PDB file of C-alpha atoms in Angstrom:
ATOM      1  CA  UNK A 560       3.338 -99.521 -79.545  1.00  0.00           C
ATOM      2  CA  UNK A 561       4.868 -97.156 -81.984  1.00  0.00           C
ATOM      3  CA  UNK A 562       1.847 -97.433 -84.350  1.00  0.00           C
ATOM      4  CA  UNK A 563      -0.911 -97.225 -81.538  1.00  0.00           C
ATOM      5  CA  UNK A 564       0.791 -94.024 -80.541  1.00  0.00           C
ATOM      6  CA  UNK A 565       0.298 -92.603 -83.616  1.00  0.00           C
ATOM      7  CA  UNK A 566      -3.150 -94.106 -84.041  1.00  0.00           C
ATOM      8  CA  UNK A 567      -4.417 -92.363 -80.926  1.00  0.00           C
ATOM      9  CA  UNK A 568      -2.966 -89.414 -81.704  1.00  0.00           C
ATOM     10  CA  UNK A 569      -4.539 -88.951 -85.088  1.00  0.00           C
ATOM     11  CA  UNK A 570      -8.213 -89.272 -83.787  1.00  0.00           C
ATOM     12  CA  UNK A 571      -7.326 -86.085 -82.293  1.00  0.00           C
ATOM     13  CA  UNK A 572      -6.482 -84.233 -85.306  1.00  0.00           C
ATOM     14  CA  UNK A 573      -8.858 -82.152 -87.204  1.00  0.00           C
ATOM     15  CA  UNK A 574      -9.811 -83.162 -90.844  1.00  0.00           C
ATOM     16  CA  UNK A 575      -8.745 -81.116 -93.221  1.00  0.00           C
ATOM     17  CA  UNK A 576     -11.143 -78.057 -94.561  1.00  0.00           C
ATOM     18  CA  UNK A 577     -12.387 -78.387 -98.196  1.00  0.00           C
ATOM     19  CA  UNK A 578     -11.867 -75.880-101.467  1.00  0.00           C
ATOM     20  CA  UNK A 579     -15.090 -74.366-102.696  1.00  0.00           C
ATOM     21  CA  UNK A 580     -15.749 -71.432-105.160  1.00  0.00           C
ATOM     22  CA  UNK A 581     -16.288 -68.175-103.609  1.00  0.00           C
ATOM     23  CA  UNK A 582     -20.269 -67.816-104.201  1.00  0.00           C
ATOM     24  CA  UNK A 583     -21.675 -64.729-105.460  1.00  0.00           C
ATOM     25  CA  UNK A 584     -24.959 -63.422-103.961  1.00  0.00           C
ATOM     26  CA  UNK A 585     -26.926 -60.594-104.905  1.00  0.00           C
ATOM     27  CA  UNK A 586     -28.985 -58.810-102.149  1.00  0.00           C
ATOM     28  CA  UNK A 587     -31.953 -57.111-103.681  1.00  0.00           C
ATOM     29  CA  UNK A 588     -33.185 -54.456-101.267  1.00  0.00           C
ATOM     30  CA  UNK A 589     -35.641 -52.151-102.594  1.00  0.00           C
ATOM     31  CA  UNK A 590     -38.694 -51.379-101.889  1.00  0.00           C
ATOM     32  CA  UNK A 591     -41.935 -49.771-103.021  1.00  0.00           C
ATOM     33  CA  UNK A 592     -43.987 -49.977 -99.902  1.00  0.00           C
ATOM     34  CA  UNK A 593     -43.403 -49.944 -96.622  1.00  0.00           C
ATOM     35  CA  UNK A 594     -39.824 -50.032 -95.640  1.00  0.00           C
ATOM     36  CA  UNK A 595     -38.021 -51.540 -92.949  1.00  0.00           C
ATOM     37  CA  UNK A 596     -35.313 -49.522 -90.819  1.00  0.00           C
ATOM     38  CA  UNK A 597     -33.524 -52.575 -90.526  1.00  0.00           C
ATOM     39  CA  UNK A 598     -32.160 -52.771 -94.123  1.00  0.00           C
ATOM     40  CA  UNK A 599     -29.290 -51.136 -93.915  1.00  0.00           C
ATOM     41  CA  UNK A 600     -28.204 -53.364 -90.745  1.00  0.00           C
ATOM     42  CA  UNK A 601     -28.949 -56.057 -92.784  1.00  0.00           C
ATOM     43  CA  UNK A 602     -26.708 -55.339 -95.912  1.00  0.00           C
ATOM     44  CA  UNK A 603     -23.550 -54.332 -93.683  1.00  0.00           C
ATOM     45  CA  UNK A 604     -24.063 -56.919 -91.406  1.00  0.00           C
ATOM     46  CA  UNK A 605     -24.644 -59.496 -94.153  1.00  0.00           C
ATOM     47  CA  UNK A 606     -21.622 -58.599 -96.115  1.00  0.00           C
ATOM     48  CA  UNK A 607     -19.330 -57.894 -93.137  1.00  0.00           C
ATOM     49  CA  UNK A 608     -19.995 -60.982 -92.112  1.00  0.00           C
ATOM     50  CA  UNK A 609     -19.909 -62.484 -95.707  1.00  0.00           C
ATOM     51  CA  UNK A 610     -16.187 -63.475 -95.994  1.00  0.00           C
ATOM     52  CA  UNK A 611     -16.297 -66.323 -93.229  1.00  0.00           C
ATOM     53  CA  UNK A 612     -18.317 -68.596 -95.332  1.00  0.00           C
ATOM     54  CA  UNK A 613     -16.714 -67.908 -98.704  1.00  0.00           C
ATOM     55  CA  UNK A 614     -19.570 -65.534 -99.833  1.00  0.00           C
ATOM     56  CA  UNK A 615     -19.317 -62.100-101.710  1.00  0.00           C
ATOM     57  CA  UNK A 616     -22.346 -60.396-100.884  1.00  0.00           C
ATOM     58  CA  UNK A 617     -23.763 -57.564-103.723  1.00  0.00           C
ATOM     59  CA  UNK A 618     -26.655 -55.080-103.405  1.00  0.00           C
ATOM     60  CA  UNK A 619     -28.597 -53.228-105.144  1.00  0.00           C
ATOM     61  CA  UNK A 620     -31.923 -51.579-105.485  1.00  0.00           C
ATOM     62  CA  UNK A 621     -31.982 -50.592-108.892  1.00  0.00           C
ATOM     63  CA  UNK A 622     -34.376 -52.146-110.802  1.00  0.00           C
ATOM     64  CA  UNK A 623     -32.879 -51.551-114.131  1.00  0.00           C
ATOM     65  CA  UNK A 624     -30.370 -54.288-113.338  1.00  0.00           C
ATOM     66  CA  UNK A 625     -32.137 -56.665-112.957  1.00  0.00           C
ATOM     67  CA  UNK A 626     -31.655 -58.361-116.488  1.00  0.00           C
ATOM     68  CA  UNK A 627     -30.418 -61.767-117.875  1.00  0.00           C
ATOM     69  CA  UNK A 628     -26.501 -61.119-117.941  1.00  0.00           C
ATOM     70  CA  UNK A 629     -26.373 -59.300-114.595  1.00  0.00           C
ATOM     71  CA  UNK A 630     -28.533 -62.462-112.568  1.00  0.00           C
ATOM     72  CA  UNK A 631     -26.068 -64.895-114.600  1.00  0.00           C
ATOM     73  CA  UNK A 632     -23.642 -63.670-112.009  1.00  0.00           C
ATOM     74  CA  UNK A 633     -25.101 -64.885-109.535  1.00  0.00           C
ATOM     75  CA  UNK A 634     -25.613 -68.249-106.897  1.00  0.00           C
ATOM     76  CA  UNK A 635     -28.104 -66.620-105.334  1.00  0.00           C
ATOM     77  CA  UNK A 636     -30.954 -63.855-105.011  1.00  0.00           C
ATOM     78  CA  UNK A 637     -31.426 -62.639-101.068  1.00  0.00           C
ATOM     79  CA  UNK A 638     -35.088 -60.628-101.197  1.00  0.00           C
ATOM     80  CA  UNK A 639     -34.421 -58.603 -98.026  1.00  0.00           C
ATOM     81  CA  UNK A 640     -37.552 -57.500 -97.095  1.00  0.00           C
ATOM     82  CA  UNK A 641     -39.090 -55.991 -99.878  1.00  0.00           C
ATOM     83  CA  UNK A 642     -42.712 -54.364-100.042  1.00  0.00           C
ATOM     84  CA  UNK A 643     -45.148 -53.408-103.261  1.00  0.00           C
ATOM     85  CA  UNK A 644     -43.858 -54.215-106.805  1.00  0.00           C
ATOM     86  CA  UNK A 645     -40.282 -54.512-106.814  1.00  0.00           C
ATOM     87  CA  UNK A 646     -40.183 -55.735-110.428  1.00  0.00           C
ATOM     88  CA  UNK A 647     -40.690 -54.406-113.800  1.00  0.00           C
ATOM     89  CA  UNK A 648     -41.700 -56.056-116.470  1.00  0.00           C
ATOM     90  CA  UNK A 649     -38.352 -56.688-118.083  1.00  0.00           C
ATOM     91  CA  UNK A 650     -37.408 -57.782-114.242  1.00  0.00           C
ATOM     92  CA  UNK A 651     -39.775 -60.798-114.006  1.00  0.00           C
ATOM     93  CA  UNK A 652     -38.880 -62.078-117.166  1.00  0.00           C
ATOM     94  CA  UNK A 653     -35.213 -61.765-115.986  1.00  0.00           C
ATOM     95  CA  UNK A 654     -36.080 -63.220-112.538  1.00  0.00           C
ATOM     96  CA  UNK A 655     -37.859 -65.822-114.140  1.00  0.00           C
ATOM     97  CA  UNK A 656     -35.089 -67.114-116.668  1.00  0.00           C
ATOM     98  CA  UNK A 657     -32.589 -67.366-113.474  1.00  0.00           C
ATOM     99  CA  UNK A 658     -35.100 -69.364-112.059  1.00  0.00           C
ATOM    100  CA  UNK A 659     -35.347 -71.634-115.009  1.00  0.00           C
ATOM    101  CA  UNK A 660     -31.589 -72.045-115.218  1.00  0.00           C
ATOM    102  CA  UNK A 661     -31.010 -73.036-111.684  1.00  0.00           C
ATOM    103  CA  UNK A 662     -30.717 -70.321-109.576  1.00  0.00           C
ATOM    104  CA  UNK A 663     -31.442 -70.439-105.738  1.00  0.00           C
ATOM    105  CA  UNK A 664     -33.670 -67.801-103.439  1.00  0.00           C
ATOM    106  CA  UNK A 665     -33.650 -66.455-100.065  1.00  0.00           C
ATOM    107  CA  UNK A 666     -36.784 -64.462 -98.937  1.00  0.00           C
ATOM    108  CA  UNK A 667     -36.321 -62.397 -95.666  1.00  0.00           C
ATOM    109  CA  UNK A 668     -39.264 -61.131 -93.708  1.00  0.00           C
ATOM    110  CA  UNK A 669     -41.398 -58.518 -95.386  1.00  0.00           C
ATOM    111  CA  UNK A 670     -40.105 -60.820 -98.791  1.00  0.00           C
ATOM    112  CA  UNK A 671     -43.625 -62.555 -98.678  1.00  0.00           C
ATOM    113  CA  UNK A 672     -45.132 -59.003 -98.814  1.00  0.00           C
ATOM    114  CA  UNK A 673     -44.037 -57.810-102.763  1.00  0.00           C
ATOM    115  CA  UNK A 674     -44.603 -58.933-106.063  1.00  0.00           C
ATOM    116  CA  UNK A 675     -47.832 -60.172-104.626  1.00  0.00           C
ATOM    117  CA  UNK A 676     -49.516 -60.576-108.474  1.00  0.00           C
ATOM    118  CA  UNK A 677     -46.469 -62.275-109.938  1.00  0.00           C
ATOM    119  CA  UNK A 678     -47.280 -66.250-109.157  1.00  0.00           C
ATOM    120  CA  UNK A 679     -43.708 -67.244-109.827  1.00  0.00           C
ATOM    121  CA  UNK A 680     -42.821 -65.307-106.657  1.00  0.00           C
ATOM    122  CA  UNK A 681     -45.477 -66.377-104.298  1.00  0.00           C
ATOM    123  CA  UNK A 682     -44.341 -70.280-105.756  1.00  0.00           C
ATOM    124  CA  UNK A 683     -40.506 -69.416-104.913  1.00  0.00           C
ATOM    125  CA  UNK A 684     -41.212 -68.259-101.612  1.00  0.00           C
ATOM    126  CA  UNK A 685     -44.148 -70.635-100.401  1.00  0.00           C
ATOM    127  CA  UNK A 686     -46.583 -68.077 -99.446  1.00  0.00           C
ATOM    128  CA  UNK A 687     -47.713 -64.171 -99.237  1.00  0.00           C
ATOM    129  CA  UNK A 688     -47.499 -62.331 -95.972  1.00  0.00           C
ATOM    130  CA  UNK A 689     -51.333 -61.483 -94.602  1.00  0.00           C
ATOM    131  CA  UNK A 690     -50.762 -59.864 -91.381  1.00  0.00           C
ATOM    132  CA  UNK A 691     -48.688 -58.997 -88.015  1.00  0.00           C
ATOM    133  CA  UNK A 692     -49.624 -58.483 -84.243  1.00  0.00           C
ATOM    134  CA  UNK A 693     -47.491 -55.945 -82.974  1.00  0.00           C
ATOM    135  CA  UNK A 694     -43.828 -56.041 -82.690  1.00  0.00           C
ATOM    136  CA  UNK A 695     -43.625 -58.941 -79.349  1.00  0.00           C
ATOM    137  CA  UNK A 696     -41.519 -61.276 -77.601  1.00  0.00           C
ATOM    138  CA  UNK A 697     -42.191 -64.572 -78.745  1.00  0.00           C
ATOM    139  CA  UNK A 698     -41.342 -68.441 -78.738  1.00  0.00           C
ATOM    140  CA  UNK A 699     -40.490 -70.083 -82.176  1.00  0.00           C
ATOM    141  CA  UNK A 700     -40.074 -73.958 -81.516  1.00  0.00           C
ATOM    142  CA  UNK A 701     -37.152 -75.677 -83.540  1.00  0.00           C
ATOM    143  CA  UNK A 702     -38.892 -78.023 -86.207  1.00  0.00           C
ATOM    144  CA  UNK A 703     -36.285 -79.677 -88.243  1.00  0.00           C
ATOM    145  CA  UNK A 704     -32.619 -79.422 -85.581  1.00  0.00           C
ATOM    146  CA  UNK A 705     -31.023 -81.279 -88.262  1.00  0.00           C
ATOM    147  CA  UNK A 706     -31.331 -78.172 -90.887  1.00  0.00           C
ATOM    148  CA  UNK A 707     -28.419 -76.197 -91.305  1.00  0.00           C
ATOM    149  CA  UNK A 708     -30.505 -72.674 -90.114  1.00  0.00           C
ATOM    150  CA  UNK A 709     -31.951 -74.009 -86.890  1.00  0.00           C
ATOM    151  CA  UNK A 710     -28.771 -76.578 -86.060  1.00  0.00           C
ATOM    152  CA  UNK A 711     -27.489 -73.354 -83.478  1.00  0.00           C
ATOM    153  CA  UNK A 712     -30.750 -72.850 -82.026  1.00  0.00           C
ATOM    154  CA  UNK A 713     -31.987 -73.825 -78.705  1.00  0.00           C
ATOM    155  CA  UNK A 714     -34.898 -75.915 -78.929  1.00  0.00           C
ATOM    156  CA  UNK A 715     -37.375 -73.443 -77.585  1.00  0.00           C
ATOM    157  CA  UNK A 716     -35.630 -69.889 -79.227  1.00  0.00           C
ATOM    158  CA  UNK A 717     -36.940 -66.729 -77.452  1.00  0.00           C
ATOM    159  CA  UNK A 718     -37.242 -63.775 -79.827  1.00  0.00           C
ATOM    160  CA  UNK A 719     -38.237 -60.270 -79.822  1.00  0.00           C
ATOM    161  CA  UNK A 720     -40.225 -59.725 -83.964  1.00  0.00           C
ATOM    162  CA  UNK A 721     -43.162 -59.173 -85.728  1.00  0.00           C
ATOM    163  CA  UNK A 722     -44.480 -62.911 -85.885  1.00  0.00           C
ATOM    164  CA  UNK A 723     -46.033 -63.208 -89.190  1.00  0.00           C
ATOM    165  CA  UNK A 724     -49.066 -65.003 -89.976  1.00  0.00           C
ATOM    166  CA  UNK A 725     -49.286 -65.820 -94.031  1.00  0.00           C
ATOM    167  CA  UNK A 726     -52.574 -66.128 -96.666  1.00  0.00           C
ATOM    168  CA  UNK A 727     -51.591 -70.230 -97.290  1.00  0.00           C
ATOM    169  CA  UNK A 728     -49.631 -72.662 -95.313  1.00  0.00           C
ATOM    170  CA  UNK A 729     -46.207 -73.564 -97.467  1.00  0.00           C
ATOM    171  CA  UNK A 730     -46.078 -77.305 -97.143  1.00  0.00           C
ATOM    172  CA  UNK A 731     -48.975 -77.462 -99.779  1.00  0.00           C
ATOM    173  CA  UNK A 732     -46.098 -76.359-102.212  1.00  0.00           C
ATOM    174  CA  UNK A 733     -43.563 -78.706-100.010  1.00  0.00           C
ATOM    175  CA  UNK A 734     -41.910 -77.052 -98.369  1.00  0.00           C
ATOM    176  CA  UNK A 735     -40.017 -77.998 -95.223  1.00  0.00           C
ATOM    177  CA  UNK A 736     -41.095 -76.303 -92.023  1.00  0.00           C
ATOM    178  CA  UNK A 737     -38.202 -75.857 -89.776  1.00  0.00           C
ATOM    179  CA  UNK A 738     -38.884 -73.468 -87.581  1.00  0.00           C
ATOM    180  CA  UNK A 739     -43.149 -72.487 -86.066  1.00  0.00           C
ATOM    181  CA  UNK A 740     -44.005 -70.225 -83.440  1.00  0.00           C
ATOM    182  CA  UNK A 741     -45.745 -71.052 -80.156  1.00  0.00           C
ATOM    183  CA  UNK A 742     -48.535 -68.858 -80.660  1.00  0.00           C
ATOM    184  CA  UNK A 743     -49.704 -69.329 -77.168  1.00  0.00           C
ATOM    185  CA  UNK A 744     -46.305 -67.273 -76.382  1.00  0.00           C
ATOM    186  CA  UNK A 745     -47.655 -64.434 -77.505  1.00  0.00           C
ATOM    187  CA  UNK A 746     -50.608 -62.483 -77.788  1.00  0.00           C
ATOM    188  CA  UNK A 747     -52.242 -61.633 -81.483  1.00  0.00           C
ATOM    189  CA  UNK A 748     -56.260 -60.508 -81.661  1.00  0.00           C
ATOM    190  CA  UNK A 749     -56.192 -60.532 -85.575  1.00  0.00           C
ATOM    191  CA  UNK A 750     -57.961 -62.798 -88.051  1.00  0.00           C
ATOM    192  CA  UNK A 751     -55.706 -65.589 -88.361  1.00  0.00           C
ATOM    193  CA  UNK A 752     -56.359 -67.925 -91.147  1.00  0.00           C
ATOM    194  CA  UNK A 753     -56.558 -71.581 -90.632  1.00  0.00           C
ATOM    195  CA  UNK A 754     -55.024 -71.637 -94.273  1.00  0.00           C
ATOM    196  CA  UNK A 755     -51.628 -70.924 -92.969  1.00  0.00           C
ATOM    197  CA  UNK A 756     -51.543 -74.780 -91.079  1.00  0.00           C
ATOM    198  CA  UNK A 757     -50.204 -76.009 -87.718  1.00  0.00           C
ATOM    199  CA  UNK A 758     -48.156 -75.685 -86.086  1.00  0.00           C
ATOM    200  CA  UNK A 759     -47.685 -71.786 -87.324  1.00  0.00           C
ATOM    201  CA  UNK A 760     -44.923 -72.126 -89.794  1.00  0.00           C
ATOM    202  CA  UNK A 761     -42.143 -69.052 -89.553  1.00  0.00           C
ATOM    203  CA  UNK A 762     -38.888 -70.249 -91.950  1.00  0.00           C
ATOM    204  CA  UNK A 763     -38.527 -73.614 -94.179  1.00  0.00           C
ATOM    205  CA  UNK A 764     -37.093 -74.523 -97.643  1.00  0.00           C
ATOM    206  CA  UNK A 765     -38.086 -76.149-100.935  1.00  0.00           C
ATOM    207  CA  UNK A 766     -35.552 -78.342-101.827  1.00  0.00           C
ATOM    208  CA  UNK A 767     -36.776 -78.134-105.414  1.00  0.00           C
ATOM    209  CA  UNK A 768     -38.308 -74.200-105.797  1.00  0.00           C
ATOM    210  CA  UNK A 769     -41.571 -74.789-106.695  1.00  0.00           C
ATOM    211  CA  UNK A 770     -41.007 -71.269-109.251  1.00  0.00           C
ATOM    212  CA  UNK A 771     -39.070 -72.748-111.605  1.00  0.00           C
ATOM    213  CA  UNK A 772     -40.564 -73.832-114.943  1.00  0.00           C
ATOM    214  CA  UNK A 773     -37.168 -75.776-115.858  1.00  0.00           C
ATOM    215  CA  UNK A 774     -37.688 -79.509-116.176  1.00  0.00           C
ATOM    216  CA  UNK A 775     -33.869 -80.154-115.705  1.00  0.00           C
ATOM    217  CA  UNK A 776     -31.706 -78.856-112.629  1.00  0.00           C
ATOM    218  CA  UNK A 777     -33.612 -76.537-110.064  1.00  0.00           C
ATOM    219  CA  UNK A 778     -32.563 -74.420-107.501  1.00  0.00           C
ATOM    220  CA  UNK A 779     -33.275 -74.572-104.029  1.00  0.00           C
ATOM    221  CA  UNK A 780     -35.388 -71.474-101.824  1.00  0.00           C
ATOM    222  CA  UNK A 781     -35.333 -70.907 -97.918  1.00  0.00           C
ATOM    223  CA  UNK A 782     -37.370 -68.116 -95.942  1.00  0.00           C
ATOM    224  CA  UNK A 783     -37.528 -66.723 -92.302  1.00  0.00           C
ATOM    225  CA  UNK A 784     -40.331 -64.638 -91.668  1.00  0.00           C
ATOM    226  CA  UNK A 785     -37.999 -63.172 -88.714  1.00  0.00           C
ATOM    227  CA  UNK A 786     -35.205 -59.777 -89.221  1.00  0.00           C
ATOM    228  CA  UNK A 787     -37.864 -56.970 -88.453  1.00  0.00           C
ATOM    229  CA  UNK A 788     -35.805 -55.098 -86.218  1.00  0.00           C
ATOM    230  CA  UNK A 789     -32.044 -54.068 -86.782  1.00  0.00           C
ATOM    231  CA  UNK A 790     -30.939 -55.776 -83.357  1.00  0.00           C
ATOM    232  CA  UNK A 791     -31.519 -59.238 -84.789  1.00  0.00           C
ATOM    233  CA  UNK A 792     -29.080 -58.555 -87.619  1.00  0.00           C
ATOM    234  CA  UNK A 793     -26.384 -57.736 -84.703  1.00  0.00           C
ATOM    235  CA  UNK A 794     -27.194 -60.911 -82.838  1.00  0.00           C
ATOM    236  CA  UNK A 795     -24.716 -63.621 -83.607  1.00  0.00           C
ATOM    237  CA  UNK A 796     -27.599 -66.446 -83.054  1.00  0.00           C
ATOM    238  CA  UNK A 797     -29.819 -64.790 -85.313  1.00  0.00           C
ATOM    239  CA  UNK A 798     -27.212 -64.183 -87.688  1.00  0.00           C
ATOM    240  CA  UNK A 799     -26.620 -68.138 -87.491  1.00  0.00           C
ATOM    241  CA  UNK A 800     -30.210 -68.545 -88.459  1.00  0.00           C
ATOM    242  CA  UNK A 801     -29.545 -66.575 -91.555  1.00  0.00           C
ATOM    243  CA  UNK A 802     -26.469 -67.465 -93.024  1.00  0.00           C
ATOM    244  CA  UNK A 803     -27.249 -71.565 -92.291  1.00  0.00           C
ATOM    245  CA  UNK A 804     -30.479 -70.615 -94.585  1.00  0.00           C
ATOM    246  CA  UNK A 805     -28.134 -68.722 -97.154  1.00  0.00           C
ATOM    247  CA  UNK A 806     -25.308 -71.965 -97.200  1.00  0.00           C
ATOM    248  CA  UNK A 807     -28.120 -74.547 -97.603  1.00  0.00           C
ATOM    249  CA  UNK A 808     -29.858 -73.191-100.859  1.00  0.00           C
ATOM    250  CA  UNK A 809     -25.636 -72.345-102.288  1.00  0.00           C
ATOM    251  CA  UNK A 810     -25.318 -76.294-101.939  1.00  0.00           C
ATOM    252  CA  UNK A 811     -28.334 -76.567-104.408  1.00  0.00           C
ATOM    253  CA  UNK A 812     -25.220 -78.007-106.915  1.00  0.00           C
ATOM    254  CA  UNK A 813     -27.423 -75.857-109.720  1.00  0.00           C
ATOM    255  CA  UNK A 814     -24.881 -72.728-110.103  1.00  0.00           C
ATOM    256  CA  UNK A 815     -20.477 -72.690-110.725  1.00  0.00           C
ATOM    257  CA  UNK A 816     -20.077 -72.041-106.815  1.00  0.00           C
ATOM    258  CA  UNK A 817     -20.669 -76.071-106.898  1.00  0.00           C
ATOM    259  CA  UNK A 818     -21.105 -76.908-110.904  1.00  0.00           C
ATOM    260  CA  UNK A 819     -18.923 -76.297-112.911  1.00  0.00           C
ATOM    261  CA  UNK A 820     -21.201 -77.564-115.752  1.00  0.00           C
ATOM    262  CA  UNK A 821     -24.074 -74.659-114.395  1.00  0.00           C
ATOM    263  CA  UNK A 822     -24.833 -71.573-116.294  1.00  0.00           C
ATOM    264  CA  UNK A 823     -25.285 -69.164-113.361  1.00  0.00           C
ATOM    265  CA  UNK A 824     -23.610 -68.445-110.996  1.00  0.00           C
ATOM    266  CA  UNK A 825     -19.655 -66.494-109.864  1.00  0.00           C
ATOM    267  CA  UNK A 826     -16.081 -67.960-111.410  1.00  0.00           C
ATOM    268  CA  UNK A 827     -14.554 -66.935-108.357  1.00  0.00           C
ATOM    269  CA  UNK A 828     -11.794 -67.571-106.898  1.00  0.00           C
ATOM    270  CA  UNK A 829     -11.085 -71.099-104.643  1.00  0.00           C
ATOM    271  CA  UNK A 830     -12.179 -70.553-100.622  1.00  0.00           C
ATOM    272  CA  UNK A 831     -11.305 -72.976 -98.083  1.00  0.00           C
ATOM    273  CA  UNK A 832     -13.451 -72.815 -95.551  1.00  0.00           C
ATOM    274  CA  UNK A 833     -11.734 -72.457 -91.549  1.00  0.00           C
ATOM    275  CA  UNK A 834     -11.672 -75.368 -89.238  1.00  0.00           C
ATOM    276  CA  UNK A 835     -15.185 -75.933 -87.222  1.00  0.00           C
ATOM    277  CA  UNK A 836     -14.445 -74.081 -83.877  1.00  0.00           C
ATOM    278  CA  UNK A 837     -14.586 -76.854 -80.637  1.00  0.00           C
ATOM    279  CA  UNK A 838     -17.937 -76.860 -79.160  1.00  0.00           C
ATOM    280  CA  UNK A 839     -16.715 -78.178 -75.487  1.00  0.00           C
ATOM    281  CA  UNK A 840     -13.602 -77.662 -74.015  1.00  0.00           C
ATOM    282  CA  UNK A 841     -11.661 -80.104 -71.298  1.00  0.00           C
ATOM    283  CA  UNK A 842     -13.046 -77.569 -69.341  1.00  0.00           C
ATOM    284  CA  UNK A 843     -16.789 -77.962 -69.505  1.00  0.00           C
ATOM    285  CA  UNK A 844     -19.247 -79.602 -67.697  1.00  0.00           C
ATOM    286  CA  UNK A 845     -20.575 -82.016 -70.734  1.00  0.00           C
ATOM    287  CA  UNK A 846     -16.930 -82.635 -72.135  1.00  0.00           C
ATOM    288  CA  UNK A 847     -16.523 -86.057 -71.073  1.00  0.00           C
ATOM    289  CA  UNK A 848     -15.857 -87.759 -74.544  1.00  0.00           C
ATOM    290  CA  UNK A 849     -13.381 -84.858 -75.327  1.00  0.00           C
ATOM    291  CA  UNK A 850     -11.650 -86.040 -71.750  1.00  0.00           C
ATOM    292  CA  UNK A 851     -11.410 -89.324 -72.865  1.00  0.00           C
ATOM    293  CA  UNK A 852     -10.157 -88.674 -76.184  1.00  0.00           C
ATOM    294  CA  UNK A 853      -7.666 -86.287 -75.309  1.00  0.00           C
ATOM    295  CA  UNK A 854      -6.643 -88.801 -72.268  1.00  0.00           C
ATOM    296  CA  UNK A 855      -6.332 -91.405 -75.454  1.00  0.00           C
ATOM    297  CA  UNK A 856      -3.750 -89.187 -77.596  1.00  0.00           C
ATOM    298  CA  UNK A 857      -1.492 -88.175 -74.399  1.00  0.00           C
ATOM    299  CA  UNK A 858      -1.558 -92.362 -73.586  1.00  0.00           C
ATOM    300  CA  UNK A 859      -0.826 -92.669 -77.102  1.00  0.00           C
ATOM    301  CA  UNK A 860       2.285 -89.839 -76.383  1.00  0.00           C
ATOM    302  CA  UNK A 861       3.659 -91.651 -73.564  1.00  0.00           C
ATOM    303  CA  UNK A 862       3.615 -94.858 -75.486  1.00  0.00           C
ATOM    304  CA  UNK A 863       5.648 -92.851 -78.183  1.00  0.00           C
ATOM    305  CA  UNK A 864       7.836 -91.627 -76.258  1.00  0.00           C
ATOM    306  CA  UNK A 865       8.781 -94.941 -74.192  1.00  0.00           C
ATOM    307  CA  UNK A 866       9.669 -96.432 -77.575  1.00  0.00           C
ATOM    308  CA  UNK A 867      11.446 -93.846 -78.365  1.00  0.00           C
ATOM    309  CA  UNK A 868      13.652 -93.795 -75.325  1.00  0.00           C
ATOM    310  CA  UNK A 869      13.766 -98.101 -75.527  1.00  0.00           C
ATOM    311  CA  UNK A 870      15.185 -97.741 -78.874  1.00  0.00           C
ATOM    312  CA  UNK A 871      17.800 -94.952 -77.240  1.00  0.00           C
ATOM    313  CA  UNK A 872      18.822 -97.155 -74.366  1.00  0.00           C
ATOM    314  CA  UNK A 873      19.421 -99.957 -76.886  1.00  0.00           C
TER     315      UNK A 873
END
């Protein structure tokens, strides 16, 4: 009885969180063309929420900072709604070297509208921006609910955003699309090219980003076309989408946050994430499994108490 009680009680205990290194992520938000008003809010919200994920964000819009030495500190680079020519010749070389050394890349919204004559950028992000209809309400469809960037989303996710169209299908470069747009849920009078593929891609990832020239370890990339408005960056569901993409690329095992033999990335202190919050409660209408587990634990506790009482009386 004593052993049974301890085992049942142990079933309800939370598993200990695994320690990892703090990851350094560079947010590069320089724009040479159209500038989104949401950029300051996006930087502030990612920076504020970063410690909850063991991420230290650094933001710069100084192109001259983009050198081999500077890039070598970061486990990922996040391209935040950049437009037009945001790399000079030195930055292009340093960015390519970073990719070749195992660096990871996240692209958000207008990032596909920068460096349009730089093949490495197109291959890294998967495609290039073509156009978008007016800011609108639209329905996104989760194509892969198992991916970290979509795991917290409803199967059909209603958003208010600019729904991007692209010049090419990112799937042609081996990208896996995790979020698509329901084209019947909004109005688009533009000349949408069939070359972007169907269903309409909105967010995707590359397990080995195609912009690298390395034959060894290659980092990951993840991109989302959403994120136009500042309000999105205040929304917990949208931020779960963003941080899911960031944490996915950081788990590539090609930078120092996860791999001490890597040549780029942070050498920061250890970080232990908090245990996951319960998704159901004993009062939830969908919590029968939780109630059963709680009942088993209660039975175990009663059995333990009974054994102790018998031993005391003996």
